[in-house]
Amino acid sequence: MNNSPCPEKRFARSLSLLAFACACIGQTVQADAMPDAGPADQAWRDASKAPEERAELLLAAMSREEKVALVSSTNPEDTDALRYLGIPALTRVDASAGLRGDYNVTAFPVPLALAATFNKELGHEMGAAIGKEARQKAWNVILGPTMDVARSPLNGRITESFGEDPVLNGWMGAKVAEGMESQHTIAQIKHYTVYNQEWDRLVLDIEVSDRALQEVYNLPFHIAINEGGADSVMGSYPRINGTFACENFDLLENFLKANPNFKGYVGTDDDAAKDKIAQVNAGIDSMALIHRPIPMEAFFDGTVSDERIDEATRRMLFATFENGLFDHPLPEQKAEVVTTPEHLTLAKQIAEEGTVLLKNADDFLPLDKNVSVAVIGPTAKDMVTGVQGSTYVRPGDYLTPVDAIRRAVEGSGEVVVAQGTLGDVTLPAVPAEAFKTRLGEPGLKVEYFDNAEWQGLPKHKDVVSHLDFHGKPIESLPENWSARYTGTITSPSTGLVRFSARTAGHIEVIIDGKTVIDGRRSESAFFQGDGGHYTYPIQGTVMMEAGRPVDIEVRYTRLGARWNHEVRLGWQPESLIPAAVEAAKQADVAVIFVNQVSGEEMDRDNLNLVGDQPQLIEAVSAANPNTIVVLNTPGAVLMPWLDDVKAVFQIWYPGAEGGSSFADILFGDSEPGGRLPLTFPASEAQGPQLYQGGGHIAYPEGVFVGYRYFDLKGQEPLFPFGFGLSYTDFDYSLLRLTTIDQGPARVKVNVKNTGDRAGSDVVQVYLGELPTTMVDTPIRKLVAFERVYLKSGEEKTVTLEIPEESFNYWSEADKKWIRPTGEMPVYIGRSSRDIQLDGTMVVN
Ligand code: BGC
């Protein structure tokens, strides 16, 4: 069989590619129209051949230009000319929680909620559902799942991946990727590696040990590759020990690609690294996400070797064959509606199994339906459904929590609604009539400085009617300038006044001698549009008296901003709390939803609930002892009010089925299945040292990430990793452990539902300290988990496998994995701190 294209086709194809290459290096050439599909007898089109063989055959038939077109393509049109070879255009979509940007898709709960299910099968199903929707919308490469270990509770992208434990992260990612790839899409797991915060993400340098890299940050990727068969990996933004992750030969070639199970390709991230060709030479195979010009000469003048181009091409072709992209072409047209009742049912199940019940005093829950409920907070279309940024998914027309609660009690109970709080939002600008200069003129006096630190004499003075600008207010100011605004502010009402500052730079707002706002933003909003509509204001509150002017001083510096010059000082002078308190007093039960947004370039400032939400909880719980708090937050918040409320739920960002799943749980039609994939600290002093600015951070805690750190330091968290209450009770007995010589170890344990309702529990297997004196190992680390469903009174034997790699540690001296032998403690927990049974395993 002749695999070469016929000469005239080959000529047309070369011309088209030549045009591509020349265009890339700034020249033009006249080319024929794009060639049509090539002959069906090209050997690599034979689907009965193994993907490796097909990739090799095709590689051998490709010209340099064709290979370069594939690896350097940044959009599907770049590879149009390759269609002659049967190579499909690669169309890429962000989709860690559903398809970003498209309409009529399923908005699943965020991946952290999926992690809270500790249910691998649900991971596979969610991946498969996203993969199916992706293909129908004509996408064949999914930029996800995200598998970044949650080191910092403040990380803006914390809900995009699967929490603080590398094994949980790895298995959930493996299953999601496996599900996606079952639908003839390529899953690009991301972000390799050590991507744990948003502050300064494009320049940050992280100092991390090789052992922590291997045992914590890289491990999820290896599990996803080995157990889930993921065929593509996206590099991350930060520098790791001085070298950008996407330019890091050691990490990419020596660690990642050294895994014989990984035959697919590594892609770069959008803004990653500065030197695109250094990336290719360090092991980046696909440059797809680069939105800037690629110096194409490097592919033709020897800067990038033939071997490197071949390796990159081979890896991309392998992933394409392996996942059936050649044999299953995308539809010509995107389908209009791809969400289905089945996918929504799945989203609901994930939301339910991912909802964590943190407190249920006196077994107060579930509620009877003949009850009067005050529903308070953002419970309507203002519910936060997803994370802002590239993982945001449009929720469509969803059933809101308040409507779902109404529906549940219809005919038996009653619902009163009170807004109580607007949640985490940018407030409308303080109007001009609220301000007066100290001379009594309307507005605020402003002094502009031509430096970032209010130094010297002001360059300009003025009076502004209000504080709401976008862009330089005075053209002649330098890029880094500062300003001071002074005067008085008068509230039209008495009580708690809430303020918000949208800004790019640093802003401090002092009202009546109290610092109400003090914080920095590099930008006030990211990825608006198909990346969500949430903004990133700094919030504060202060008590004010109607009609009494008080001093206000606002200090703004543009230092720390990325693109914009921006301030909007917003307020909400009339507190919504008193009306919520009245509503709560009249009801049997008060349910308060609170929220906090987060996302890309949106790390949280601290663990406090923002705005007036803590005060709302305090006031409502004082008025009604049966108060239930629902945290629609990206994870841990401080809960100074915890003792005053009856129950607390953590619902993460629950997607389109957040309302219906919550109402079903509240009234006991379903149970809250979630277990925490993160430790909830009791104070900000707990946990490892977080970023202090300056573009550099060290991770001295090494492998002691998450609960391992709390165990090591003897810190008592508010809620431990793996924790979550059920509406029923479970009893654990009969732990049986195998001795291991080779292969995985087996653990058997009996679990009985001793309560009077059906329910499910998550059996968590932790390995104790390894018998080695060479390194310190975690007091407990998760090695296996399984969700078990039990009817009332039912007992089951649960069998779990501990993969043999779990017994290894990474030796920095030997640069390899070492397996110590001897006795190892094994713990069966209902959380990392609630150990039900323990035993000893002998490893030979
Ligand atoms: C994010 C990636 C995402 C990419 C494309 C980047 O900023 O880090 O996760 O896949 O944008 O949207």
PDB file of N, CA and C and ligand atoms in Angstrom, residues 93-94 100 143-144 146 157 160 188 190-191 195 198 201 234 237 269-271 289 291 390-391 527 600, ligand 1:
ATOM      1  N   VAL A  93     -11.654  22.991  24.785  1.00  0.00           N
ATOM      2  CA  VAL A  93     -12.603  23.696  25.649  1.00  0.00           C
ATOM      3  C   VAL A  93     -12.237  23.456  27.111  1.00  0.00           C
ATOM      4  N   ASP A  94     -12.349  24.496  27.913  1.00  0.00           N
ATOM      5  CA  ASP A  94     -12.200  24.325  29.358  1.00  0.00           C
ATOM      6  C   ASP A  94     -13.441  23.625  29.865  1.00  0.00           C
ATOM      7  N   ARG A 100     -17.276  25.320  29.443  1.00  0.00           N
ATOM      8  CA  ARG A 100     -17.216  26.768  29.597  1.00  0.00           C
ATOM      9  C   ARG A 100     -17.629  27.445  28.297  1.00  0.00           C
ATOM     10  N   LEU A 143      -9.801  20.722  28.358  1.00  0.00           N
ATOM     11  CA  LEU A 143      -8.734  21.252  29.204  1.00  0.00           C
ATOM     12  C   LEU A 143      -9.136  21.031  30.661  1.00  0.00           C
ATOM     13  N   GLY A 144      -8.958  19.849  31.137  1.00  0.00           N
ATOM     14  CA  GLY A 144      -9.332  19.469  32.482  1.00  0.00           C
ATOM     15  C   GLY A 144      -9.302  17.958  32.566  1.00  0.00           C
ATOM     16  N   THR A 146      -8.816  19.492  36.607  1.00  0.00           N
ATOM     17  CA  THR A 146      -7.765  20.212  37.326  1.00  0.00           C
ATOM     18  C   THR A 146      -7.377  19.386  38.548  1.00  0.00           C
ATOM     19  N   ARG A 157      -8.610  29.204  43.132  1.00  0.00           N
ATOM     20  CA  ARG A 157      -9.023  28.104  42.255  1.00  0.00           C
ATOM     21  C   ARG A 157      -9.206  26.816  43.039  1.00  0.00           C
ATOM     22  N   GLU A 160     -11.635  24.188  41.919  1.00  0.00           N
ATOM     23  CA  GLU A 160     -11.505  23.585  40.591  1.00  0.00           C
ATOM     24  C   GLU A 160     -10.897  22.203  40.633  1.00  0.00           C
ATOM     25  N   GLN A 188      -7.077  16.831  29.088  1.00  0.00           N
ATOM     26  CA  GLN A 188      -5.773  17.437  29.394  1.00  0.00           C
ATOM     27  C   GLN A 188      -5.754  17.793  30.878  1.00  0.00           C
ATOM     28  N   LYS A 190      -4.568  19.082  34.442  1.00  0.00           N
ATOM     29  CA  LYS A 190      -3.792  20.304  34.646  1.00  0.00           C
ATOM     30  C   LYS A 190      -3.773  20.671  36.119  1.00  0.00           C
ATOM     31  N   HIS A 191      -2.836  21.448  36.623  1.00  0.00           N
ATOM     32  CA  HIS A 191      -1.751  22.112  35.917  1.00  0.00           C
ATOM     33  C   HIS A 191      -0.473  21.555  36.503  1.00  0.00           C
ATOM     34  N   TYR A 195       0.852  24.260  41.511  1.00  0.00           N
ATOM     35  CA  TYR A 195       0.105  25.497  41.221  1.00  0.00           C
ATOM     36  C   TYR A 195      -0.930  25.624  42.324  1.00  0.00           C
ATOM     37  N   GLU A 198      -3.188  32.022  43.419  1.00  0.00           N
ATOM     38  CA  GLU A 198      -3.359  32.916  42.288  1.00  0.00           C
ATOM     39  C   GLU A 198      -2.504  34.179  42.375  1.00  0.00           C
ATOM     40  N   ARG A 201       0.626  34.759  40.080  1.00  0.00           N
ATOM     41  CA  ARG A 201       0.769  33.418  39.522  1.00  0.00           C
ATOM     42  C   ARG A 201       1.689  33.342  38.315  1.00  0.00           C
ATOM     43  N   MET A 234      -1.402  19.545  31.040  1.00  0.00           N
ATOM     44  CA  MET A 234      -1.096  20.961  30.821  1.00  0.00           C
ATOM     45  C   MET A 234      -0.088  21.419  31.875  1.00  0.00           C
ATOM     46  N   TYR A 237       1.715  27.618  35.615  1.00  0.00           N
ATOM     47  CA  TYR A 237       2.297  28.947  35.478  1.00  0.00           C
ATOM     48  C   TYR A 237       3.581  29.192  36.275  1.00  0.00           C
ATOM     49  N   ASP A 269       0.241  26.275  29.224  1.00  0.00           N
ATOM     50  CA  ASP A 269      -0.934  27.066  29.615  1.00  0.00           C
ATOM     51  C   ASP A 269      -0.827  28.439  28.962  1.00  0.00           C
ATOM     52  N   ASP A 270      -1.984  29.075  28.924  1.00  0.00           N
ATOM     53  CA  ASP A 270      -2.195  30.358  28.283  1.00  0.00           C
ATOM     54  C   ASP A 270      -1.031  31.359  28.384  1.00  0.00           C
ATOM     55  N   ASP A 271      -0.769  31.783  29.606  1.00  0.00           N
ATOM     56  CA  ASP A 271       0.239  32.820  29.797  1.00  0.00           C
ATOM     57  C   ASP A 271       1.543  32.257  30.334  1.00  0.00           C
ATOM     58  N   LEU A 289      -2.168  26.784  23.603  1.00  0.00           N
ATOM     59  CA  LEU A 289      -2.818  27.875  24.322  1.00  0.00           C
ATOM     60  C   LEU A 289      -2.071  29.201  24.246  1.00  0.00           C
ATOM     61  N   HIS A 291      -1.308  32.614  23.132  1.00  0.00           N
ATOM     62  CA  HIS A 291      -2.056  33.598  22.355  1.00  0.00           C
ATOM     63  C   HIS A 291      -1.138  34.677  21.803  1.00  0.00           C
ATOM     64  N   SER A 390     -11.900  30.148  34.104  1.00  0.00           N
ATOM     65  CA  SER A 390     -12.006  29.198  32.997  1.00  0.00           C
ATOM     66  C   SER A 390     -12.800  27.946  33.366  1.00  0.00           C
ATOM     67  N   THR A 391     -13.164  27.784  34.649  1.00  0.00           N
ATOM     68  CA  THR A 391     -13.979  26.620  35.018  1.00  0.00           C
ATOM     69  C   THR A 391     -15.452  27.000  35.190  1.00  0.00           C
ATOM     70  N   PHE A 527     -11.958  37.393  33.638  1.00  0.00           N
ATOM     71  CA  PHE A 527     -12.749  36.474  32.821  1.00  0.00           C
ATOM     72  C   PHE A 527     -14.229  36.819  32.840  1.00  0.00           C
ATOM     73  N   GLU A 600     -10.194  32.502  39.214  1.00  0.00           N
ATOM     74  CA  GLU A 600      -8.855  32.770  38.694  1.00  0.00           C
ATOM     75  C   GLU A 600      -8.444  34.174  39.029  1.00  0.00           C
TER      76      GLU A 600
HETATM   77  C1  BGC B   1      -5.979  28.613  32.911  1.00  0.00           C
HETATM   78  C2  BGC B   1      -6.196  27.233  32.338  1.00  0.00           C
HETATM   79  C3  BGC B   1      -7.154  27.296  31.184  1.00  0.00           C
HETATM   80  C4  BGC B   1      -6.644  28.308  30.170  1.00  0.00           C
HETATM   81  C5  BGC B   1      -7.526  28.430  28.944  1.00  0.00           C
HETATM   82  C6  BGC B   1      -5.644  29.631  31.845  1.00  0.00           C
HETATM   83  O1  BGC B   1      -5.584  30.898  32.390  1.00  0.00           O
HETATM   84  O2  BGC B   1      -4.930  28.555  33.856  1.00  0.00           O
HETATM   85  O3  BGC B   1      -6.668  26.381  33.334  1.00  0.00           O
HETATM   86  O4  BGC B   1      -7.286  26.029  30.624  1.00  0.00           O
HETATM   87  O5  BGC B   1      -6.568  29.581  30.795  1.00  0.00           O
HETATM   88  O6  BGC B   1      -8.723  29.018  29.244  1.00  0.00           O
END
